Coordinates of C-alpha atoms and ligand atoms in Angstrom, one line a residue:
M35 CA -30.0 -5.9 -57.1
T36 CA -31.9 -9.7 -57.8
T37 CA -35.4 -10.2 -56.5
T38 CA -37.9 -12.6 -57.8
T39 CA -40.5 -10.8 -55.3
K40 CA -42.6 -8.2 -56.9
Y41 CA -43.8 -4.6 -55.4
I42 CA -46.8 -2.7 -55.4
F43 CA -46.3 0.1 -53.8
V44 CA -50.5 1.9 -53.2
T45 CA -50.4 5.9 -52.6
G46 CA -53.1 8.7 -52.0
G47 CA -54.1 11.6 -52.9
V48 CA -56.5 14.9 -52.4
T49 CA -58.2 13.2 -49.7
S50 CA -57.9 10.9 -47.0
S51 CA -60.6 8.1 -46.6
L52 CA -61.0 7.3 -50.0
G53 CA -60.7 3.4 -49.0
K54 CA -56.0 2.7 -49.8
G55 CA -57.2 -0.2 -47.2
I56 CA -59.6 -2.0 -49.7
I57 CA -58.5 -1.4 -52.7
A58 CA -55.4 -2.8 -51.1
A59 CA -57.1 -6.1 -50.5
S60 CA -59.4 -6.2 -53.4
L61 CA -56.3 -6.4 -55.7
A62 CA -54.6 -9.0 -53.6
K63 CA -57.6 -10.9 -53.6
L64 CA -57.0 -11.6 -57.4
L65 CA -53.4 -11.8 -57.7
Q66 CA -54.6 -14.2 -54.9
A67 CA -57.0 -15.9 -56.6
Q68 CA -54.2 -16.7 -60.0
G69 CA -52.5 -18.3 -57.9
Y70 CA -49.8 -15.2 -56.3
R71 CA -49.1 -15.3 -52.5
T72 CA -49.8 -12.0 -52.0
T73 CA -49.6 -9.7 -48.7
I74 CA -50.9 -6.4 -47.7
Q75 CA -48.5 -4.0 -45.5
K76 CA -49.6 -0.6 -44.8
L77 CA -47.2 1.8 -43.1
D78 CA -48.3 4.6 -41.4
P79 CA -46.5 7.7 -41.1
Y80 CA -47.8 8.7 -37.6
I81 CA -44.9 8.9 -34.7
N82 CA -47.0 6.3 -32.5
V83 CA -44.7 2.9 -32.0
D84 CA -48.2 1.7 -32.5
P85 CA -51.2 2.2 -32.1
G86 CA -52.4 0.6 -29.7
T87 CA -52.2 3.4 -27.7
L88 CA -54.6 5.4 -29.2
N89 CA -58.6 5.9 -28.7
P90 CA -60.8 4.7 -31.2
Y91 CA -62.5 8.3 -31.6
E92 CA -58.5 9.1 -32.9
H93 CA -58.1 5.7 -34.9
G94 CA -60.8 3.4 -35.1
E95 CA -60.4 -0.3 -33.9
C96 CA -56.7 -1.5 -32.9
Y97 CA -56.4 -4.9 -35.0
V98 CA -54.7 -8.0 -33.1
T99 CA -52.6 -10.5 -34.9
D100 CA -51.5 -13.6 -34.1
D101 CA -48.0 -12.7 -33.0
G102 CA -49.2 -9.8 -30.4
A103 CA -48.9 -7.3 -32.6
E104 CA -51.2 -4.3 -31.9
T105 CA -52.3 -2.9 -35.3
D106 CA -54.3 -0.8 -37.7
L107 CA -57.8 -1.9 -38.2
D108 CA -56.8 -1.9 -42.1
L109 CA -54.5 -5.3 -41.3
G110 CA -58.4 -6.7 -40.4
H111 CA -59.5 -6.4 -43.6
Y112 CA -56.4 -7.9 -45.8
E113 CA -57.0 -10.2 -42.8
R114 CA -60.9 -11.0 -44.0
F115 CA -59.9 -10.8 -47.8
L116 CA -57.0 -12.8 -48.0
N117 CA -57.9 -15.3 -45.1
V118 CA -54.2 -15.0 -44.8
P119 CA -52.9 -14.4 -41.2
T120 CA -50.9 -11.0 -41.1
S121 CA -47.9 -9.5 -37.9
Q122 CA -46.2 -7.4 -37.1
A123 CA -44.3 -7.2 -40.4
N124 CA -47.4 -6.6 -42.0
N125 CA -48.3 -2.7 -40.0
V126 CA -45.4 -0.6 -39.3
T127 CA -45.0 3.5 -38.1
T128 CA -42.9 6.4 -38.3
G129 CA -42.8 6.0 -34.3
R130 CA -40.8 2.1 -35.2
I131 CA -38.8 3.0 -37.6
Y132 CA -37.1 6.4 -35.5
Q133 CA -37.1 4.1 -32.8
S134 CA -34.7 1.5 -34.4
V135 CA -33.1 3.5 -36.4
I136 CA -32.3 5.6 -32.7
D137 CA -31.3 1.9 -30.6
K138 CA -28.9 0.8 -32.9
E139 CA -27.5 4.3 -33.2
R140 CA -27.3 4.0 -29.9
R141 CA -25.5 0.4 -29.9
G142 CA -23.1 2.2 -32.3
E143 CA -24.2 0.5 -35.1
F144 CA -23.4 3.6 -37.9
L145 CA -19.5 4.0 -36.7
G146 CA -20.0 6.8 -36.2
K147 CA -22.3 8.8 -39.4
T148 CA -24.1 11.4 -38.2
V149 CA -27.3 9.7 -38.4
Q150 CA -30.3 11.3 -41.2
V151 CA -33.2 10.9 -42.3
I152 CA -31.9 9.8 -45.8
P153 CA -30.9 7.3 -46.2
H154 CA -31.2 6.0 -42.8
I155 CA -35.0 6.7 -42.0
T156 CA -35.2 5.5 -45.7
D157 CA -33.1 2.8 -45.4
E158 CA -35.6 1.5 -42.9
I159 CA -38.2 2.3 -44.1
K160 CA -36.9 -0.1 -47.3
E161 CA -35.8 -2.9 -45.4
R162 CA -39.2 -3.6 -43.3
V163 CA -40.7 -3.1 -46.9
Q164 CA -38.3 -5.5 -48.2
K165 CA -38.4 -7.5 -45.2
L166 CA -41.4 -9.9 -46.2
G167 CA -40.3 -9.6 -49.8
N168 CA -37.6 -11.2 -48.4
S169 CA -39.5 -14.3 -46.6
G170 CA -40.1 -16.6 -49.6
D171 CA -43.2 -16.5 -49.1
Y172 CA -44.6 -14.4 -50.8
D173 CA -44.7 -13.2 -54.7
I174 CA -46.3 -10.9 -54.1
V175 CA -46.1 -7.8 -51.5
I176 CA -48.3 -5.3 -51.5
T177 CA -47.7 -1.9 -49.8
E178 CA -50.0 0.4 -48.8
I179 CA -48.6 3.9 -47.4
G180 CA -50.8 5.7 -45.6
G181 CA -52.7 9.6 -45.8
T182 CA -51.9 11.8 -48.6
V183 CA -49.2 12.6 -50.8
G184 CA -48.2 16.0 -49.6
D185 CA -47.9 15.8 -45.5
I186 CA -44.9 16.8 -44.5
E187 CA -44.7 13.0 -41.9
S188 CA -45.5 11.1 -46.0
L189 CA -42.3 12.2 -47.4
P190 CA -39.6 9.8 -46.0
Y191 CA -42.4 7.1 -47.4
I192 CA -42.4 8.9 -50.7
E193 CA -38.2 9.1 -50.8
A194 CA -38.2 5.4 -50.0
V195 CA -40.6 3.3 -52.4
R196 CA -38.3 6.5 -55.2
Q197 CA -35.5 4.4 -54.2
L198 CA -36.7 0.7 -53.6
R199 CA -39.0 1.7 -57.3
W200 CA -34.8 2.6 -59.2
D201 CA -33.7 -0.4 -57.4
L202 CA -35.9 -3.1 -57.7
G203 CA -35.9 -2.5 -62.0
D204 CA -38.5 -1.4 -63.7
N205 CA -40.9 -4.6 -64.0
N206 CA -40.7 -5.5 -60.2
G207 CA -42.4 -2.7 -59.0
L208 CA -45.3 -0.1 -59.9
V209 CA -47.0 2.3 -58.0
I210 CA -50.7 2.3 -57.8
H211 CA -51.7 6.3 -56.6
L212 CA -56.2 6.9 -55.6
T213 CA -57.4 10.6 -55.6
L214 CA -60.6 11.5 -55.7
V215 CA -62.4 12.8 -59.0
P216 CA -65.0 14.5 -56.3
Y217 CA -68.6 16.1 -58.8
L218 CA -69.6 19.8 -58.3
S219 CA -73.8 19.2 -58.6
A220 CA -73.7 23.7 -59.3
A221 CA -71.8 22.7 -62.5
G222 CA -72.9 18.7 -63.1
E223 CA -69.4 17.5 -63.2
L224 CA -66.8 15.5 -62.4
K225 CA -63.4 16.8 -61.5
T226 CA -60.3 15.4 -62.9
K227 CA -57.9 19.0 -61.5
P228 CA -57.6 17.7 -58.1
T229 CA -56.6 14.3 -59.8
Q230 CA -53.7 16.5 -61.8
H231 CA -52.4 17.7 -58.6
S232 CA -51.8 14.9 -56.6
V233 CA -49.9 13.1 -59.2
K234 CA -47.8 16.0 -60.2
T235 CA -47.5 16.9 -56.1
L236 CA -46.2 12.9 -56.6
M237 CA -43.5 13.5 -59.0
E238 CA -41.9 16.3 -57.4
S239 CA -40.4 13.7 -54.7
G240 CA -39.2 11.4 -57.9
V241 CA -42.3 9.1 -58.1
M242 CA -44.2 8.8 -61.3
A243 CA -48.1 6.6 -60.9
D244 CA -48.3 4.0 -63.7
I245 CA -52.0 3.4 -62.6
L246 CA -54.7 5.6 -61.3
V247 CA -57.6 4.5 -59.6
C248 CA -59.8 7.3 -59.4
R249 CA -63.0 7.5 -56.1
T250 CA -66.1 8.7 -57.2
E251 CA -69.5 8.9 -56.9
H252 CA -70.5 8.8 -60.7
E253 CA -69.4 6.1 -63.4
L254 CA -66.1 8.4 -65.2
P255 CA -66.9 8.6 -69.0
M256 CA -64.2 7.9 -72.0
D257 CA -62.8 10.6 -73.0
L258 CA -62.4 12.4 -69.1
R259 CA -60.6 8.8 -68.5
K260 CA -58.6 9.5 -71.2
K261 CA -57.8 13.2 -70.1
L262 CA -56.9 11.7 -66.9
A263 CA -53.9 9.2 -68.8
L264 CA -52.7 12.6 -71.8
F265 CA -51.9 14.7 -67.8
C266 CA -50.6 12.1 -65.8
N267 CA -49.0 10.2 -67.7
V268 CA -50.5 6.8 -67.8
R269 CA -52.2 4.5 -70.3
E270 CA -55.1 4.9 -70.3
E271 CA -56.6 1.4 -69.5
A272 CA -54.3 2.2 -66.3
V273 CA -56.7 4.8 -65.2
I274 CA -59.7 2.9 -62.5
Q275 CA -62.7 3.9 -61.8
S276 CA -63.1 3.7 -57.9
I277 CA -67.4 4.0 -57.6
D278 CA -69.1 3.9 -54.0
A279 CA -70.2 0.0 -53.7
S280 CA -72.6 -1.2 -52.0
T281 CA -71.0 -3.3 -49.7
I282 CA -66.8 -3.1 -49.6
Y283 CA -66.9 -6.9 -50.8
D284 CA -68.0 -5.5 -54.6
V285 CA -65.0 -4.4 -54.2
P286 CA -62.7 -6.8 -55.9
N287 CA -65.2 -7.7 -59.0
L288 CA -65.1 -4.2 -59.4
M289 CA -61.4 -4.2 -60.2
L290 CA -61.3 -6.7 -62.1
K291 CA -63.6 -5.5 -64.4
Q292 CA -62.3 -3.0 -65.9
G293 CA -58.8 -5.3 -65.3
L294 CA -57.0 -3.7 -62.9
D295 CA -55.7 -7.1 -62.1
T296 CA -54.4 -7.5 -65.1
V297 CA -52.8 -3.9 -65.7
V298 CA -50.9 -5.2 -62.8
L299 CA -49.3 -8.5 -63.8
K300 CA -48.4 -7.4 -67.1
K301 CA -46.9 -4.2 -65.5
L302 CA -45.1 -6.4 -63.9
G303 CA -44.0 -9.1 -66.3
L304 CA -47.0 -12.1 -64.6
Q305 CA -49.1 -13.7 -67.1
S306 CA -52.9 -13.0 -66.3
H307 CA -55.1 -15.7 -65.5
Q308 CA -59.1 -16.2 -64.4
P309 CA -59.2 -15.4 -60.6
N310 CA -60.7 -18.2 -59.0
L311 CA -63.5 -16.2 -56.7
T312 CA -66.0 -19.6 -57.0
R313 CA -66.5 -19.5 -52.6
W314 CA -65.8 -15.4 -52.6
N315 CA -68.5 -15.4 -55.5
E316 CA -70.3 -17.7 -53.2
F317 CA -70.3 -15.7 -50.2
L318 CA -71.7 -12.5 -51.9
K319 CA -74.0 -14.1 -52.8
R320 CA -75.5 -15.4 -49.6
H321 CA -74.9 -11.8 -47.9
K322 CA -77.3 -10.6 -50.7
N323 CA -79.7 -12.2 -51.2
P324 CA -81.2 -13.1 -46.9
K325 CA -84.0 -15.7 -46.5
T326 CA -84.4 -13.7 -43.0
E327 CA -83.4 -10.7 -40.4
V328 CA -82.2 -10.6 -37.4
T329 CA -81.7 -7.8 -34.6
I330 CA -78.7 -7.6 -32.3
G331 CA -77.8 -5.2 -29.5
L332 CA -74.4 -3.6 -30.3
I333 CA -73.9 -2.7 -26.9
G334 CA -70.7 -0.1 -26.0
K335 CA -69.6 3.1 -24.9
Y336 CA -68.6 4.1 -28.9
V337 CA -71.0 2.7 -30.9
E338 CA -71.5 6.2 -33.3
L339 CA -68.2 5.6 -34.4
Q340 CA -68.6 2.4 -37.4
D341 CA -64.8 2.1 -37.3
S342 CA -64.2 1.6 -33.7
Y343 CA -65.8 -2.6 -33.7
K344 CA -64.9 -3.0 -37.3
S345 CA -64.1 -6.5 -37.2
I346 CA -66.8 -7.8 -35.2
L347 CA -69.6 -5.7 -37.6
E348 CA -68.2 -7.3 -40.8
A349 CA -68.0 -10.8 -39.0
F350 CA -72.1 -10.2 -38.2
I351 CA -71.7 -9.9 -42.4
H352 CA -69.6 -12.9 -42.5
A353 CA -72.1 -14.7 -40.2
G354 CA -75.2 -13.4 -41.5
A355 CA -74.2 -14.4 -44.9
E356 CA -73.5 -17.8 -43.7
N357 CA -77.0 -18.6 -42.4
E358 CA -78.9 -16.5 -45.5
V359 CA -79.8 -14.1 -42.4
K360 CA -79.4 -10.1 -42.5
V361 CA -78.2 -9.1 -39.5
H362 CA -78.9 -5.6 -38.0
V363 CA -76.8 -4.7 -35.5
E364 CA -78.5 -1.6 -33.2
P365 CA -76.4 0.6 -32.3
I366 CA -76.7 1.0 -28.0
H367 CA -74.4 3.1 -25.9
S368 CA -74.4 1.6 -22.6
E369 CA -73.9 5.2 -20.8
Y370 CA -77.8 6.2 -21.5
L371 CA -79.4 2.3 -20.7
N372 CA -80.4 2.3 -16.8
A373 CA -83.1 0.0 -15.2
D374 CA -85.7 2.2 -16.0
N375 CA -85.0 2.5 -20.1
I376 CA -83.2 -1.1 -19.9
H377 CA -87.1 -2.7 -21.1
A378 CA -87.5 0.2 -23.7
K379 CA -84.3 -0.4 -25.6
L380 CA -83.4 -4.2 -25.4
S381 CA -87.2 -5.6 -26.0
H382 CA -87.2 -6.2 -29.5
L383 CA -84.0 -7.1 -30.1
N384 CA -83.3 -10.9 -30.8
G385 CA -80.3 -11.0 -28.8
I386 CA -77.4 -8.6 -27.9
L387 CA -73.7 -8.6 -27.4
V388 CA -71.8 -6.7 -25.1
A389 CA -68.5 -4.5 -26.1
P390 CA -64.8 -5.4 -25.4
G391 CA -63.8 -1.7 -23.8
F392 CA -62.0 0.5 -21.2
G393 CA -62.4 1.9 -18.1
E394 CA -65.2 3.2 -16.4
R395 CA -67.7 5.2 -18.8
G396 CA -70.1 3.5 -20.2
I397 CA -70.3 -0.2 -17.9
E398 CA -73.0 0.5 -15.1
G399 CA -75.4 -0.1 -18.4
K400 CA -74.0 -3.3 -20.1
I401 CA -74.1 -4.5 -15.9
D402 CA -78.1 -3.7 -16.7
A403 CA -77.9 -4.9 -20.4
V404 CA -76.8 -8.0 -18.4
K405 CA -79.3 -8.6 -16.4
Y406 CA -81.7 -8.0 -18.4
V407 CA -81.3 -10.9 -21.5
R408 CA -79.4 -13.3 -18.7
E409 CA -83.2 -12.9 -17.1
N410 CA -85.2 -12.8 -19.8
K411 CA -83.8 -15.6 -21.8
M412 CA -82.4 -13.0 -24.7
P413 CA -78.9 -14.5 -26.8
F414 CA -75.8 -13.0 -25.5
F415 CA -72.3 -12.4 -26.2
G416 CA -70.1 -10.9 -24.2
I417 CA -67.1 -9.9 -26.3
C418 CA -63.4 -9.1 -23.5
L419 CA -64.5 -6.2 -21.5
G420 CA -68.2 -7.4 -22.2
M421 CA -67.3 -11.7 -20.8
Q422 CA -65.6 -8.9 -18.0
M423 CA -69.4 -7.4 -17.3
A424 CA -71.2 -10.9 -17.9
V425 CA -69.5 -12.2 -14.5
I426 CA -69.0 -9.0 -12.6
E427 CA -73.3 -9.4 -13.4
F428 CA -73.1 -12.4 -12.1
A429 CA -71.5 -12.0 -8.9
R430 CA -73.5 -9.4 -8.3
N431 CA -76.9 -10.4 -8.9
V432 CA -77.0 -14.6 -8.1
L433 CA -73.7 -14.4 -5.5
N434 CA -75.9 -12.0 -4.4
L435 CA -71.6 -9.6 -3.7
K436 CA -73.6 -6.6 -4.0
D437 CA -69.7 -4.9 -4.4
A438 CA -68.4 -7.1 -7.0
N439 CA -66.0 -6.0 -9.7
S440 CA -62.9 -4.9 -11.8
T441 CA -60.5 -3.8 -10.0
E442 CA -59.6 -1.8 -14.0
M443 CA -63.1 0.1 -12.0
D444 CA -62.1 -0.3 -8.3
A445 CA -59.0 -1.0 -6.7
K446 CA -60.5 -1.5 -4.4
T447 CA -63.8 -3.1 -4.1
A448 CA -63.2 -6.0 -1.4
N449 CA -64.8 -8.4 -3.9
P450 CA -62.5 -8.3 -6.9
V451 CA -64.4 -11.1 -9.5
I452 CA -62.5 -10.0 -12.3
G453 CA -58.7 -8.5 -11.7
L454 CA -54.5 -8.6 -12.7
M455 CA -52.6 -11.6 -13.6
E456 CA -49.5 -11.4 -10.9
S457 CA -47.1 -11.1 -13.9
Q458 CA -49.4 -7.7 -14.7
K459 CA -48.6 -6.0 -11.3
D460 CA -46.0 -4.7 -11.7
I461 CA -46.6 -3.0 -15.2
T462 CA -46.4 0.3 -15.6
E463 CA -46.0 1.5 -19.2
K464 CA -49.5 0.8 -21.0
G465 CA -47.6 0.2 -24.7
G466 CA -47.5 -3.1 -26.0
T467 CA -47.9 -4.2 -22.3
M468 CA -51.3 -6.4 -22.3
R469 CA -51.9 -9.9 -22.2
L470 CA -51.6 -9.8 -26.7
G471 CA -52.4 -12.6 -29.0
S472 CA -52.6 -16.2 -29.5
W473 CA -53.5 -17.9 -26.8
S474 CA -54.7 -21.6 -26.6
C475 CA -57.3 -22.0 -24.6
N476 CA -58.8 -26.3 -23.7
L477 CA -62.9 -26.1 -24.4
K478 CA -65.2 -27.8 -22.1
P479 CA -67.1 -31.3 -23.5
N480 CA -71.2 -30.6 -24.0
S481 CA -69.9 -26.9 -23.4
I482 CA -71.7 -24.3 -26.4
A483 CA -68.3 -23.5 -27.3
H484 CA -67.2 -27.2 -27.9
K485 CA -70.1 -27.4 -30.0
V486 CA -70.0 -24.6 -31.7
Y487 CA -66.4 -24.6 -32.0
K488 CA -66.2 -28.7 -32.9
S489 CA -63.0 -28.9 -31.0
N490 CA -61.0 -29.8 -28.4
T491 CA -58.1 -27.0 -28.4
I492 CA -58.5 -23.2 -30.0
E493 CA -56.3 -20.6 -30.6
E494 CA -57.9 -16.8 -30.1
R495 CA -56.2 -13.6 -30.1
H496 CA -56.5 -11.6 -27.1
R497 CA -56.2 -8.0 -25.7
H498 CA -56.1 -7.0 -22.4
R499 CA -55.1 -6.9 -18.6
F500 CA -57.5 -7.7 -17.1
E501 CA -58.5 -12.0 -15.9
F502 CA -61.3 -13.3 -14.5
N503 CA -59.9 -14.1 -10.8
N504 CA -59.6 -17.3 -9.6
T505 CA -60.9 -17.8 -5.7
Y506 CA -64.3 -17.0 -7.4
K507 CA -64.5 -20.0 -10.3
D508 CA -66.3 -22.5 -7.6
Q509 CA -68.7 -19.8 -6.3
I510 CA -69.5 -19.2 -9.8
E511 CA -70.0 -22.3 -11.3
A512 CA -71.8 -23.8 -8.2
S513 CA -74.0 -21.5 -8.7
G514 CA -74.8 -22.0 -12.4
M515 CA -72.2 -20.1 -14.0
I516 CA -70.1 -22.3 -15.9
A517 CA -65.7 -21.7 -17.3
T518 CA -66.4 -23.8 -20.0
G519 CA -63.1 -22.7 -22.3
I520 CA -59.6 -23.0 -19.9
N521 CA -56.6 -21.6 -21.0
P522 CA -53.9 -24.4 -20.0
E523 CA -51.0 -23.5 -19.5
T524 CA -51.7 -20.3 -16.6
N525 CA -55.3 -21.7 -16.1
L526 CA -57.1 -18.2 -16.5
V527 CA -60.8 -19.1 -17.6
E528 CA -61.0 -17.8 -20.7
I529 CA -64.9 -18.7 -21.4
V530 CA -67.9 -18.6 -19.1
E531 CA -71.7 -19.2 -19.9
V532 CA -74.7 -20.0 -18.2
S533 CA -76.4 -23.0 -18.1
D534 CA -79.7 -22.0 -17.6
H535 CA -79.7 -19.8 -20.5
P536 CA -79.8 -21.1 -23.8
W537 CA -77.4 -18.7 -25.7
F538 CA -75.0 -17.5 -23.4
V539 CA -71.7 -17.1 -24.0
G540 CA -68.3 -14.7 -23.0
V541 CA -65.1 -14.8 -23.9
Q542 CA -61.7 -13.3 -22.8
Y543 CA -60.7 -13.2 -26.2
H544 CA -61.5 -11.7 -29.5
P545 CA -62.9 -13.9 -31.5
E546 CA -63.8 -11.3 -34.5
Y547 CA -60.2 -11.1 -35.5
K548 CA -60.5 -13.9 -36.6
S549 CA -63.8 -14.3 -38.7
T550 CA -63.1 -14.4 -42.4
V551 CA -64.5 -14.2 -45.6
A552 CA -63.8 -17.9 -46.6
N553 CA -64.2 -19.2 -42.9
P554 CA -66.7 -16.6 -40.5
H555 CA -65.8 -17.1 -37.6
P556 CA -68.0 -20.1 -36.0
L557 CA -68.9 -18.4 -32.4
F558 CA -70.6 -15.7 -35.1
V559 CA -72.1 -18.3 -36.2
A560 CA -73.9 -19.9 -33.7
F561 CA -75.0 -16.3 -31.8
V562 CA -76.3 -15.2 -34.8
K563 CA -78.6 -18.9 -35.8
A564 CA -80.4 -18.2 -31.6
A565 CA -80.7 -14.7 -32.5
L566 CA -82.8 -16.3 -35.2
K567 CA -84.0 -19.3 -33.3
H568 CA -85.0 -16.7 -30.0
K569 CA -86.8 -14.2 -32.4
N570 CA -88.9 -17.7 -34.1
K571 CA -90.0 -18.5 -30.8
N572 CA -91.1 -14.8 -29.8
K573 CA -93.3 -14.5 -33.2
R574 CA -94.7 -18.3 -32.5
A575 CA -95.4 -17.0 -28.3
T576 CA -97.0 -14.0 -29.6
M577 CA -99.2 -15.4 -32.2
A578 CA -100.2 -18.3 -29.7
Ligands
LIG220 N1 -60.3 -3.5 -20.2 C1 -60.8 -4.9 -19.9 C2 -59.1 -5.3 -19.8 O1 -57.9 -4.8 -19.7 C3 -61.0 -5.4 -21.3 C4 -59.8 -5.2 -22.5 C5 -61.0 -5.5 -23.8 O2 -62.7 -5.7 -23.6 N2 -60.4 -5.2 -24.6 O3 -58.7 -5.9 -19.2

């Protein structure tokens, strides 16, 4: 096989949640910063065709790409680190692999052969891995294998890696194995045995790790690195520690310091240079040296889980750095909010963001929160369901349509200010059938959105079924909630603003998916700025 693209496989051992995605993204950043066109792909060994049907308690946020793929949240890290859009090709699940193989079987493409895990499933996996490389767009493809080696469901992936390493030849591929080196406080010692066993498990499948990245809470001393190298068949310089960092954005520099990029490039027969991390380090400097702080209430129903609103939390980090402000995000459970406790729960905040979501639970609390901030002129940012709640609140309390609702929550409401599009009405399948991916939107001159984006037309990513009901548009606009962003093809309302308010913006799309370190999202940047202004105004008012 001749190839110009180089392939890096990242596997994990000992336990899950070691941060394979962050290591893959950090390495990709270092390679990109040396001029190598790099992309990252995630292979997920579960049977769902995509994570779109998984609830956030199971799998955290579902990340959406420009081409409308519902994907694993690690793709969000890839985009935030690299500032390059990903696509459906960057996330493949076992469900998708099997679906494709079974479809081929039904079409008779296997010409009467018995269809088997090896070679048919493994061939399909190999094809998906090489699809990005064969596009000619990348010098290096990093493939992260989800799960932990030794899992039954990971086996076909590890086998595909074994075959690919063989097919690609020595200098064209390598394996990075991420493990845990636990610290036993009773013994006062770091332990290498789990890593040794994990490498052995990998070897049983015929895969040799070229590089070990060891997650640890304490510095790995030299003798321990030597021991790991000796027992695990890797060079000493290829034993890299991944020590707990105060921010994930420190990890590229931590990897650079230990030469992970140099070891990788040497093994792949590529030149290494000094990576250009100027923009990255400027961001880090601003992130770590805020001049002041603001507190934003994040109102949602999964707020106890860090991963459910991953992209929103990261977008606040980018926007905070841009404003040189530390953004404290205060999670507020919408289910426990009501008219009686709303003042106590929200009055100290400098702004609120009402989160995306599905279903009825917690929506009345969200509506109460919107009412409070609209009336008290506190900055408001509503995303997707958050925007829909803003429209419902306005219809109920300003237009006096007391039963206004979304047909998602009340199919029989007399005032469906949020409803299903015609094209959605006959859809019965849940997977991949929402309005997904990138859509354009025209902005109304002089609106907040127009000033913030500094553009007449924008492209943003969607993931929802329900929409602003245009039958109510004139009535709503006449009372002061203005549709400031309209989809030019469908006429759907994508942005609403309340005119008599310093910063009240609801968006039907998900701006958080497009915020990156290099390009913080302008709406998040402007919202943080508005929150700061609100804080300073309140401070002046209390001093006066
Ligand atoms: N549940 C709403 C809809 O489907 C909003 C979805 C979301 O917030 N992503 O339209």
